[in-house]
PDB file of C-alpha atoms in Angstrom:
ATOM      1  CA  MET A   1     -44.202   6.993 -10.536  1.00  0.00           C
ATOM      2  CA  ARG A   2     -42.969   9.217 -13.340  1.00  0.00           C
ATOM      3  CA  GLY A   3     -40.277  10.559 -11.024  1.00  0.00           C
ATOM      4  CA  GLU A   4     -38.991   7.024 -10.377  1.00  0.00           C
ATOM      5  CA  ASN A   5     -38.599   6.380 -14.117  1.00  0.00           C
ATOM      6  CA  VAL A   6     -36.642   9.584 -14.577  1.00  0.00           C
ATOM      7  CA  PHE A   7     -34.411   8.710 -11.616  1.00  0.00           C
ATOM      8  CA  ARG A   8     -33.773   5.182 -12.916  1.00  0.00           C
ATOM      9  CA  ARG A   9     -32.911   6.513 -16.366  1.00  0.00           C
ATOM     10  CA  MET A  10     -30.495   9.023 -14.885  1.00  0.00           C
ATOM     11  CA  VAL A  11     -28.802   6.314 -12.798  1.00  0.00           C
ATOM     12  CA  ARG A  12     -28.501   4.028 -15.829  1.00  0.00           C
ATOM     13  CA  LEU A  13     -27.154   6.850 -17.962  1.00  0.00           C
ATOM     14  CA  GLY A  14     -24.643   7.736 -15.268  1.00  0.00           C
ATOM     15  CA  LEU A  15     -23.447   4.128 -15.017  1.00  0.00           C
ATOM     16  CA  VAL A  16     -23.120   3.811 -18.795  1.00  0.00           C
ATOM     17  CA  LEU A  17     -21.137   7.049 -18.973  1.00  0.00           C
ATOM     18  CA  LEU A  18     -18.917   5.910 -16.123  1.00  0.00           C
ATOM     19  CA  LEU A  19     -18.185   2.606 -17.844  1.00  0.00           C
ATOM     20  CA  LEU A  20     -17.568   4.244 -21.216  1.00  0.00           C
ATOM     21  CA  SER A  21     -15.260   6.866 -19.760  1.00  0.00           C
ATOM     22  CA  GLY A  22     -13.057   4.201 -18.204  1.00  0.00           C
ATOM     23  CA  GLY A  23     -13.962   5.260 -14.686  1.00  0.00           C
ATOM     24  CA  TRP A  24     -14.249   1.615 -13.797  1.00  0.00           C
ATOM     25  CA  SER A  25     -12.107  -0.978 -15.405  1.00  0.00           C
ATOM     26  CA  PRO A  26     -11.431  -4.595 -14.471  1.00  0.00           C
ATOM     27  CA  GLN A  27      -7.857  -4.160 -15.715  1.00  0.00           C
ATOM     28  CA  PRO A  28      -6.273  -3.590 -12.265  1.00  0.00           C
ATOM     29  CA  LEU A  29      -7.968  -6.757 -11.044  1.00  0.00           C
ATOM     30  CA  LEU A  30      -6.477  -8.742 -13.903  1.00  0.00           C
ATOM     31  CA  GLN A  31      -2.936  -7.421 -13.592  1.00  0.00           C
ATOM     32  CA  GLU A  32      -0.401  -9.865 -12.282  1.00  0.00           C
ATOM     33  CA  ARG A  33       0.915  -9.020  -8.858  1.00  0.00           C
ATOM     34  CA  PRO A  34       4.663  -9.019  -8.361  1.00  0.00           C
ATOM     35  CA  ALA A  35       6.082 -12.113  -6.748  1.00  0.00           C
ATOM     36  CA  PRO A  36       6.648 -11.661  -3.031  1.00  0.00           C
ATOM     37  CA  SER A  37      10.214 -11.099  -2.004  1.00  0.00           C
ATOM     38  CA  THR A  38      12.141 -13.862  -0.326  1.00  0.00           C
ATOM     39  CA  HIS A  39      10.811 -14.340   3.166  1.00  0.00           C
ATOM     40  CA  LEU A  40      13.241 -14.668   6.021  1.00  0.00           C
ATOM     41  CA  LYS A  41      12.996 -17.470   8.509  1.00  0.00           C
ATOM     42  CA  VAL A  42      13.537 -17.069  12.235  1.00  0.00           C
ATOM     43  CA  GLY A  43      17.265 -16.879  12.835  1.00  0.00           C
ATOM     44  CA  ASP A  44      18.139 -15.645   9.322  1.00  0.00           C
ATOM     45  CA  PRO A  45      20.271 -12.492   9.233  1.00  0.00           C
ATOM     46  CA  ALA A  46      18.311  -9.375   8.350  1.00  0.00           C
ATOM     47  CA  PRO A  47      19.183  -7.704   5.041  1.00  0.00           C
ATOM     48  CA  ASP A  48      20.943  -4.359   5.259  1.00  0.00           C
ATOM     49  CA  PHE A  49      18.679  -1.330   4.853  1.00  0.00           C
ATOM     50  CA  THR A  50      18.804   2.405   5.516  1.00  0.00           C
ATOM     51  CA  LEU A  51      16.187   4.508   7.299  1.00  0.00           C
ATOM     52  CA  PRO A  52      16.181   8.087   8.611  1.00  0.00           C
ATOM     53  CA  ASP A  53      16.601   8.606  12.352  1.00  0.00           C
ATOM     54  CA  GLN A  54      14.693  11.149  14.447  1.00  0.00           C
ATOM     55  CA  ASN A  55      16.971  13.902  13.073  1.00  0.00           C
ATOM     56  CA  ASN A  56      16.436  12.752   9.475  1.00  0.00           C
ATOM     57  CA  ARG A  57      19.998  11.403   9.186  1.00  0.00           C
ATOM     58  CA  PRO A  58      20.361   8.081   7.368  1.00  0.00           C
ATOM     59  CA  VAL A  59      21.151   5.118   9.604  1.00  0.00           C
ATOM     60  CA  ARG A  60      22.047   1.702   8.199  1.00  0.00           C
ATOM     61  CA  LEU A  61      21.367  -1.556   9.954  1.00  0.00           C
ATOM     62  CA  SER A  62      24.974  -2.536   9.255  1.00  0.00           C
ATOM     63  CA  ASP A  63      26.070   0.418  11.453  1.00  0.00           C
ATOM     64  CA  PHE A  64      24.993  -1.717  14.411  1.00  0.00           C
ATOM     65  CA  ARG A  65      26.782  -4.906  13.342  1.00  0.00           C
ATOM     66  CA  GLY A  66      28.703  -6.357  16.267  1.00  0.00           C
ATOM     67  CA  LYS A  67      26.550  -4.613  18.873  1.00  0.00           C
ATOM     68  CA  LYS A  68      24.935  -6.878  21.422  1.00  0.00           C
ATOM     69  CA  ASN A  69      21.263  -6.097  20.681  1.00  0.00           C
ATOM     70  CA  VAL A  70      19.389  -4.004  18.160  1.00  0.00           C
ATOM     71  CA  VAL A  71      15.698  -3.215  18.619  1.00  0.00           C
ATOM     72  CA  LEU A  72      13.670  -2.138  15.607  1.00  0.00           C
ATOM     73  CA  ALA A  73      10.360  -0.445  16.389  1.00  0.00           C
ATOM     74  CA  PHE A  74       7.979   0.285  13.528  1.00  0.00           C
ATOM     75  CA  TYR A  75       4.956   2.484  14.150  1.00  0.00           C
ATOM     76  CA  VAL A  76       2.885   1.637  11.112  1.00  0.00           C
ATOM     77  CA  LEU A  77       0.084   4.122  11.735  1.00  0.00           C
ATOM     78  CA  ALA A  78       2.219   6.919  13.175  1.00  0.00           C
ATOM     79  CA  PHE A  79       1.237  10.337  11.816  1.00  0.00           C
ATOM     80  CA  THR A  80      -1.574   8.910   9.678  1.00  0.00           C
ATOM     81  CA  GLY A  81      -4.508   9.818  11.871  1.00  0.00           C
ATOM     82  CA  GLY A  82      -5.543   6.157  11.886  1.00  0.00           C
TER      83      GLY A  82
END
């Protein structure tokens, strides 16, 4: 029973120290999130952007303007181990 009291005191002390040190703060929860960018509708032209190709050379979407079809493939979890 005495061991439980010591453990509870240590947990409480740890939580108080964590709160006082700023280890947990509600501030990020209260911050205003940036407004979402303008969403495109189906059929809207895509905005121009630049991404590296497989050889790390920059490629712009506008480089493909006038071509019949352009396929964009995004591998969100590539190289993340997820």
